[in-house]
mmCIF file of C-alpha atoms and ligand atoms in Angstrom:
data_model
loop_
_atom_site.group_PDB
_atom_site.id
_atom_site.type_symbol
_atom_site.label_atom_id
_atom_site.label_comp_id
_atom_site.label_asym_id
_atom_site.label_seq_id
_atom_site.Cartn_x
_atom_site.Cartn_y
_atom_site.Cartn_z
ATOM 1 C CA MET H 1 -4.600 -6.295 -21.933
ATOM 2 C CA THR H 2 -0.724 -6.468 -21.123
ATOM 3 C CA ASP H 3 2.112 -3.478 -21.261
ATOM 4 C CA GLU H 4 4.878 -4.065 -22.199
ATOM 5 C CA ARG H 5 7.578 -1.820 -20.731
ATOM 6 C CA PRO H 6 10.040 -2.081 -18.856
ATOM 7 C CA GLY H 7 9.825 -1.732 -15.507
ATOM 8 C CA THR H 8 6.519 -3.046 -15.410
ATOM 9 C CA THR H 9 4.794 -5.731 -13.686
ATOM 10 C CA SER H 10 1.450 -7.377 -13.515
ATOM 11 C CA PRO H 11 -0.186 -9.202 -10.634
ATOM 12 C CA PRO H 12 -3.077 -12.288 -11.030
ATOM 13 C CA ALA H 13 -5.836 -10.165 -11.690
ATOM 14 C CA ALA H 14 -4.168 -7.880 -14.264
ATOM 15 C CA GLY H 15 -5.588 -10.132 -16.959
ATOM 16 C CA HIS H 16 -9.188 -8.687 -16.057
ATOM 17 C CA ALA H 17 -8.764 -5.508 -14.756
ATOM 18 C CA PRO H 18 -8.804 -2.539 -17.002
ATOM 19 C CA VAL H 19 -5.382 -1.046 -17.076
ATOM 20 C CA LEU H 20 -6.252 3.312 -17.371
ATOM 21 C CA PRO H 21 -3.257 5.491 -19.387
ATOM 22 C CA ALA H 22 -3.709 7.812 -16.459
ATOM 23 C CA ILE H 23 -4.731 8.154 -12.520
ATOM 24 C CA PRO H 24 -8.081 10.420 -12.798
ATOM 25 C CA ALA H 25 -7.055 13.614 -10.539
ATOM 26 C CA GLU H 26 -10.998 12.740 -9.106
ATOM 27 C CA THR H 27 -9.955 9.698 -7.794
ATOM 28 C CA THR H 28 -6.780 11.068 -5.967
ATOM 29 C CA LEU H 29 -9.069 13.804 -4.487
ATOM 30 C CA LEU H 30 -11.356 11.870 -3.796
ATOM 31 C CA ALA H 31 -9.508 9.324 -1.329
ATOM 32 C CA ALA H 32 -6.987 11.850 0.372
ATOM 33 C CA ARG H 33 -9.918 13.738 1.307
ATOM 34 C CA ILE H 34 -11.622 10.602 3.039
ATOM 35 C CA ARG H 35 -8.516 10.470 4.220
ATOM 36 C CA GLU H 36 -8.158 13.852 6.162
ATOM 37 C CA LEU H 37 -12.178 12.603 7.462
ATOM 38 C CA VAL H 38 -10.641 9.263 8.768
ATOM 39 C CA GLU H 39 -8.130 11.398 10.450
ATOM 40 C CA ALA H 40 -10.352 14.194 11.831
ATOM 41 C CA GLY H 41 -13.058 11.651 12.696
ATOM 42 C CA VAL H 42 -9.945 10.177 14.977
ATOM 43 C CA HIS H 43 -9.206 13.721 16.429
ATOM 44 C CA THR H 44 -12.328 15.528 16.812
ATOM 45 C CA ASP H 45 -13.363 16.228 20.164
ATOM 46 C CA VAL H 46 -16.436 18.492 18.508
ATOM 47 C CA ALA H 47 -20.416 18.175 20.828
ATOM 48 C CA ALA H 48 -22.287 15.269 19.574
ATOM 49 C CA GLU H 49 -24.726 17.070 17.460
ATOM 50 C CA ASP H 50 -21.706 17.971 15.312
ATOM 51 C CA LEU H 51 -21.052 14.481 15.166
ATOM 52 C CA ARG H 52 -24.694 13.243 14.383
ATOM 53 C CA ALA H 53 -24.147 16.237 11.571
ATOM 54 C CA ALA H 54 -20.866 14.963 10.290
ATOM 55 C CA ALA H 55 -22.316 11.429 10.014
ATOM 56 C CA GLU H 56 -25.096 12.538 7.911
ATOM 57 C CA HIS H 57 -23.059 14.664 5.373
ATOM 58 C CA VAL H 58 -20.946 11.199 5.308
ATOM 59 C CA THR H 59 -23.833 9.837 4.265
ATOM 60 C CA ALA H 60 -24.968 12.106 2.012
ATOM 61 C CA ALA H 61 -21.822 11.617 0.076
ATOM 62 C CA THR H 62 -21.782 7.521 0.467
ATOM 63 C CA GLU H 63 -25.166 7.664 -1.135
ATOM 64 C CA LEU H 64 -23.659 9.722 -4.005
ATOM 65 C CA LEU H 65 -21.055 7.358 -4.888
ATOM 66 C CA ARG H 66 -22.815 4.019 -4.707
ATOM 67 C CA GLU H 67 -24.771 6.144 -7.742
ATOM 68 C CA ARG H 68 -23.119 4.274 -10.090
ATOM 69 C CA THR H 69 -20.694 1.082 -9.296
ATOM 70 C CA ARG H 70 -18.003 -1.198 -10.930
ATOM 71 C CA GLU H 71 -18.196 -4.933 -10.340
ATOM 72 C CA GLU H 72 -14.788 -4.936 -9.348
ATOM 73 C CA PRO H 73 -12.518 -2.318 -7.538
ATOM 74 C CA LEU H 74 -9.165 -3.404 -8.898
ATOM 75 C CA LEU H 75 -8.127 -0.803 -11.857
ATOM 76 C CA LEU H 76 -4.674 -0.518 -12.951
ATOM 77 C CA SER H 77 -2.484 2.495 -14.147
ATOM 78 C CA TYR H 78 1.209 3.974 -13.707
ATOM 79 C CA LEU H 79 2.534 5.414 -11.036
ATOM 80 C CA ASP H 80 6.730 7.088 -11.721
ATOM 81 C CA GLY H 81 6.458 4.466 -15.013
ATOM 82 C CA ASN H 82 5.553 1.753 -12.171
ATOM 83 C CA GLN H 83 1.798 -0.380 -12.620
ATOM 84 C CA VAL H 84 0.046 -0.224 -9.671
ATOM 85 C CA SER H 85 -3.345 -0.971 -8.559
ATOM 86 C CA VAL H 86 -5.202 2.365 -8.741
ATOM 87 C CA HIS H 87 -7.280 0.794 -4.814
ATOM 88 C CA ASN H 88 -3.829 -0.970 -3.331
ATOM 89 C CA PRO H 89 -4.713 -0.811 0.264
ATOM 90 C CA VAL H 90 -0.887 0.046 0.924
ATOM 91 C CA GLU H 91 0.168 2.445 -2.256
ATOM 92 C CA GLY H 92 -3.054 2.472 -4.541
ATOM 93 C CA PRO H 93 -3.559 6.643 -4.688
ATOM 94 C CA GLY H 94 -7.406 5.777 -4.969
ATOM 95 C CA ASN H 95 -7.589 3.898 -1.785
ATOM 96 C CA PRO H 96 -8.409 5.920 1.264
ATOM 97 C CA LEU H 97 -7.483 2.671 3.096
ATOM 98 C CA ALA H 98 -3.782 3.330 1.328
ATOM 99 C CA PRO H 99 -1.505 5.582 3.538
ATOM 100 C CA PRO H 100 -0.325 5.554 0.322
ATOM 101 C CA MET H 101 2.834 4.940 -0.301
ATOM 102 C CA VAL H 102 4.829 6.938 -2.640
ATOM 103 C CA GLY H 103 7.629 8.021 -4.510
ATOM 104 C CA LEU H 104 9.569 4.784 -5.913
ATOM 105 C CA GLU H 105 12.975 5.118 -5.807
ATOM 106 C CA ILE H 106 15.061 2.114 -7.880
ATOM 107 C CA ASP H 107 18.224 2.695 -7.404
ATOM 108 C CA GLU H 108 20.848 0.793 -9.433
ATOM 109 C CA SER H 109 21.239 -2.655 -6.915
ATOM 110 C CA GLY H 110 17.284 -2.858 -8.225
ATOM 111 C CA ALA H 111 16.742 -1.807 -3.931
ATOM 112 C CA THR H 112 13.609 -0.042 -3.945
ATOM 113 C CA SER H 113 12.545 2.986 -1.551
ATOM 114 C CA SER H 114 9.622 4.829 -1.180
ATOM 115 C CA THR H 115 8.004 7.028 1.259
ATOM 116 C CA ALA H 116 4.807 6.416 3.937
ATOM 117 C CA LEU H 117 3.031 8.825 6.570
ATOM 118 C CA LEU H 118 0.692 7.433 8.633
ATOM 119 C CA GLY H 119 -1.473 9.719 10.811
ATOM 120 C CA ALA H 120 -3.087 9.060 14.103
ATOM 121 C CA ALA H 121 -5.968 6.755 12.616
ATOM 122 C CA TYR H 122 -3.247 4.026 12.188
ATOM 123 C CA GLU H 123 -2.088 4.125 15.929
ATOM 124 C CA GLY H 124 -1.274 0.727 18.119
ATOM 125 C CA PRO H 125 0.585 1.012 20.931
ATOM 126 C CA PRO H 126 0.257 5.289 21.516
ATOM 127 C CA GLY H 127 2.781 7.393 19.793
ATOM 128 C CA ARG H 128 3.025 4.537 17.724
ATOM 129 C CA VAL H 129 1.665 3.195 14.385
ATOM 130 C CA HIS H 130 0.073 -0.417 14.958
ATOM 131 C CA GLY H 131 2.492 -3.456 14.227
ATOM 132 C CA GLY H 132 -0.242 -5.011 11.252
ATOM 133 C CA TRP H 133 0.564 -1.966 9.792
ATOM 134 C CA VAL H 134 3.882 -1.825 10.288
ATOM 135 C CA ALA H 135 4.083 -5.698 8.608
ATOM 136 C CA SER H 136 1.423 -4.221 6.107
ATOM 137 C CA LEU H 137 3.859 -2.136 4.373
ATOM 138 C CA LEU H 138 7.185 -4.067 4.394
ATOM 139 C CA ASP H 139 5.090 -6.899 2.886
ATOM 140 C CA HIS H 140 4.547 -4.403 -0.495
ATOM 141 C CA ALA H 141 7.436 -3.429 -0.064
ATOM 142 C CA VAL H 142 8.610 -6.915 -0.553
ATOM 143 C CA GLY H 143 6.083 -7.651 -3.228
ATOM 144 C CA ARG H 144 7.295 -4.018 -5.341
ATOM 145 C CA ALA H 145 10.698 -5.167 -4.787
ATOM 146 C CA VAL H 146 10.710 -8.554 -6.425
ATOM 147 C CA ALA H 147 8.110 -7.456 -9.141
ATOM 148 C CA VAL H 148 10.752 -4.806 -10.225
ATOM 149 C CA ALA H 149 13.164 -7.724 -10.203
ATOM 150 C CA GLY H 150 11.172 -9.157 -12.248
ATOM 151 C CA HIS H 151 10.170 -11.862 -10.201
ATOM 152 C CA PRO H 152 6.797 -10.719 -9.129
ATOM 153 C CA ALA H 153 5.012 -13.161 -6.473
ATOM 154 C CA MET H 154 3.207 -13.618 -3.623
ATOM 155 C CA THR H 155 4.073 -13.511 0.309
ATOM 156 C CA VAL H 156 3.846 -17.436 2.180
ATOM 157 C CA SER H 157 6.579 -16.277 4.738
ATOM 158 C CA LEU H 158 6.754 -13.156 6.819
ATOM 159 C CA THR H 159 9.120 -11.961 9.751
ATOM 160 C CA VAL H 160 8.687 -9.309 11.130
ATOM 161 C CA ASP H 161 11.772 -7.370 13.842
ATOM 162 C CA TYR H 162 10.272 -4.383 15.434
ATOM 163 C CA ARG H 163 13.281 -3.458 16.939
ATOM 164 C CA ARG H 164 11.890 0.173 18.187
ATOM 165 C CA GLY H 165 8.363 1.705 18.000
ATOM 166 C CA THR H 166 7.566 3.390 14.317
ATOM 167 C CA PRO H 167 6.111 7.362 14.727
ATOM 168 C CA HIS H 168 3.323 8.246 13.481
ATOM 169 C CA GLY H 169 2.893 11.832 12.031
ATOM 170 C CA VAL H 170 6.532 11.197 10.833
ATOM 171 C CA PRO H 171 7.728 10.905 7.086
ATOM 172 C CA LEU H 172 8.912 7.012 7.012
ATOM 173 C CA THR H 173 11.116 5.348 4.386
ATOM 174 C CA ILE H 174 10.598 1.929 3.687
ATOM 175 C CA ASN H 175 13.466 0.348 1.803
ATOM 176 C CA ALA H 176 13.119 -3.216 -0.090
ATOM 177 C CA ARG H 177 15.107 -5.535 -2.001
ATOM 178 C CA PHE H 178 15.057 -9.229 -4.032
ATOM 179 C CA THR H 179 18.024 -11.092 -2.583
ATOM 180 C CA GLY H 180 17.204 -14.723 -4.148
ATOM 181 C CA LYS H 181 15.547 -17.276 -6.114
ATOM 182 C CA GLU H 182 15.308 -20.957 -5.600
ATOM 183 C CA GLY H 183 13.035 -22.322 -7.863
ATOM 184 C CA ARG H 184 9.864 -20.688 -7.333
ATOM 185 C CA LYS H 185 10.945 -19.754 -4.191
ATOM 186 C CA VAL H 186 11.739 -15.803 -4.463
ATOM 187 C CA PHE H 187 13.504 -13.961 -1.374
ATOM 188 C CA ALA H 188 13.685 -10.122 0.226
ATOM 189 C CA THR H 189 14.428 -8.245 2.741
ATOM 190 C CA GLY H 190 13.282 -4.698 3.895
ATOM 191 C CA GLU H 191 13.071 -2.420 6.663
ATOM 192 C CA ILE H 192 11.772 0.786 7.441
ATOM 193 C CA VAL H 193 13.602 3.738 8.601
ATOM 194 C CA ALA H 194 12.174 6.997 10.846
ATOM 195 C CA ASP H 195 13.819 9.762 11.736
ATOM 196 C CA GLY H 196 17.123 8.294 10.847
ATOM 197 C CA GLU H 197 16.423 4.793 12.702
ATOM 198 C CA THR H 198 15.844 1.283 11.938
ATOM 199 C CA THR H 199 12.063 0.684 13.623
ATOM 200 C CA ALA H 200 11.460 -3.135 11.611
ATOM 201 C CA GLU H 201 12.512 -4.839 9.958
ATOM 202 C CA ALA H 202 11.802 -7.456 7.701
ATOM 203 C CA SER H 203 12.382 -11.396 6.137
ATOM 204 C CA ALA H 204 9.960 -12.888 3.409
ATOM 205 C CA ILE H 205 9.735 -15.789 1.382
ATOM 206 C CA LEU H 206 7.558 -15.338 -2.206
ATOM 207 C CA VAL H 207 6.138 -17.863 -4.338
ATOM 208 C CA THR H 208 6.331 -16.888 -8.069
ATOM 209 C CA TYR H 209 3.004 -17.755 -10.141
HETATM 210 C C1 DCC E 1 -0.106 -3.647 -10.018
HETATM 211 C C2 DCC E 1 1.377 -4.106 -9.598
HETATM 212 C C3 DCC E 1 2.171 -4.252 -8.190
HETATM 213 C C4 DCC E 1 3.329 -5.470 -8.057
HETATM 214 C C5 DCC E 1 3.568 -4.771 -6.709
HETATM 215 C C6 DCC E 1 2.959 -5.236 -5.678
HETATM 216 C C7 DCC E 1 3.381 -5.827 -4.169
HETATM 217 C C8 DCC E 1 1.670 -6.333 -3.544
HETATM 218 C C9 DCC E 1 2.558 -7.138 -2.568
HETATM 219 C C10 DCC E 1 1.375 -7.556 -2.160
HETATM 220 C C11 DCC E 1 2.160 -8.855 -0.849
HETATM 221 C C12 DCC E 1 0.869 -9.354 -0.334
HETATM 222 O O1 DCC E 1 -0.014 -9.243 0.022
HETATM 223 S S1 DCC E 1 1.045 -11.236 -1.150
HETATM 224 C C13 DCC E 1 -0.290 -11.754 -0.433
HETATM 225 C C14 DCC E 1 -0.828 -13.090 0.510
HETATM 226 N N1 DCC E 1 -0.301 -13.989 -0.267
HETATM 227 C C15 DCC E 1 -1.446 -14.916 -0.399
HETATM 228 O O2 DCC E 1 -2.398 -14.901 -0.001
HETATM 229 C C16 DCC E 1 -0.272 -16.715 -0.586
HETATM 230 C C17 DCC E 1 -1.027 -17.142 -0.231
HETATM 231 N N2 DCC E 1 -0.350 -18.573 -0.465
HETATM 232 C C18 DCC E 1 -1.108 -19.269 -1.718
HETATM 233 O O3 DCC E 1 -2.442 -18.458 -2.470
HETATM 234 C C19 DCC E 1 -0.268 -20.437 -2.282
HETATM 235 O O4 DCC E 1 0.774 -20.773 -0.386
HETATM 236 C C20 DCC E 1 0.951 -20.137 -3.437
HETATM 237 C C21 DCC E 1 -0.121 -19.959 -4.732
HETATM 238 C C22 DCC E 1 1.540 -18.152 -3.175
HETATM 239 C C23 DCC E 1 1.999 -21.435 -3.385
HETATM 240 O O5 DCC E 1 1.137 -22.230 -3.166
HETATM 241 P P1 DCC E 1 1.660 -23.666 -4.821
HETATM 242 O O6 DCC E 1 1.432 -23.092 -6.307
HETATM 243 O O7 DCC E 1 0.796 -24.622 -4.253
HETATM 244 O O8 DCC E 1 2.622 -23.906 -3.686
HETATM 245 P P2 DCC E 1 3.758 -24.537 -2.852
HETATM 246 O O9 DCC E 1 4.101 -26.324 -3.871
HETATM 247 O O10 DCC E 1 3.220 -24.639 -2.068
HETATM 248 O O11 DCC E 1 4.683 -24.269 -2.897
HETATM 249 C C24 DCC E 1 5.844 -23.534 -3.583
HETATM 250 C C25 DCC E 1 7.719 -23.653 -3.265
HETATM 251 O O12 DCC E 1 7.170 -22.855 -1.640
HETATM 252 C C26 DCC E 1 7.642 -23.067 -0.754
HETATM 253 N N3 DCC E 1 6.706 -23.054 0.007
HETATM 254 C C27 DCC E 1 5.411 -22.271 0.266
HETATM 255 N N4 DCC E 1 4.918 -21.718 1.381
HETATM 256 C C28 DCC E 1 6.121 -21.600 2.411
HETATM 257 C C29 DCC E 1 6.366 -21.148 3.776
HETATM 258 N N5 DCC E 1 5.408 -20.545 4.044
HETATM 259 N N6 DCC E 1 7.771 -20.586 4.136
HETATM 260 C C30 DCC E 1 8.417 -21.283 3.297
HETATM 261 N N7 DCC E 1 7.871 -22.267 2.145
HETATM 262 C C31 DCC E 1 7.521 -22.245 1.917
HETATM 263 C C32 DCC E 1 7.399 -24.685 -0.901
HETATM 264 O O13 DCC E 1 7.915 -25.437 0.056
HETATM 265 C C33 DCC E 1 7.540 -24.970 -2.223
HETATM 266 O O14 DCC E 1 8.977 -25.324 -2.537
HETATM 267 P P3 DCC E 1 10.057 -25.856 -3.190
HETATM 268 O O15 DCC E 1 9.118 -27.701 -2.667
HETATM 269 O O16 DCC E 1 9.390 -25.659 -4.559
HETATM 270 O O17 DCC E 1 11.558 -25.845 -3.000
#
């Protein structure tokens, strides 16, 4: 299934992944509830028997979800006019692992901007987001930016400069932009801003497929 709408992009698996006209509200709802569960699990200080009772509830929910499964976890749909993977681990509203990165804005130069709020479950150093997740946000943002610029590509090199701690529990702005192309190589840069300060910067080389 192809899509001709301007500004949309397709990942390599798009030819095989079903494209939904809209993301089912219940898919987003379940992912949001699981995110809350993870955050509650990180913060909880209840007694051992309550942990055991909660684990049994979770087991019951897992069994319910396993009653009917799809072969492929990847589903595509549209959000803000852009094609997204419903289950992408960074921006997928249907993937509880995804913070998710939301609210893609594209300015007149083609630069992109999104936001994400990562909770304590993403903590690396005390009070700060784990560096791997900082890199994931930036990797995704540069991938998204080059796709928006009409050059969908995969990252082959990502250099991240961690300037200061990226706080969790604070809205983050993730900016990225396409900066050039040489043959199949596509270049992009990005940065994360928290409370008006740049916490991490990335420069990436991607290769078109
Ligand atoms: C729903 C919508 C969502 C749309 C938006 C969604 C955004 C999602 C973003 C997700 C971002 C990711 O996680 S991406 C996933 C992580 N990345 C990957 O899995 C990629 C793994 N790498 C690969 O599979 C491979 O390297 C390929 C297929 C990308 C390229 O292999 P290839 O086709 O054999 O190409 P190859 O000849 O090696 O390289 C092509 C050119 O790139 C150069 N090159 C290759 N690697 C490097 C490198 N590390 N540093 C510098 N340059 C390099 C080569 O020198 C060459 O230059 P020259 O001789 O031409 O000058």
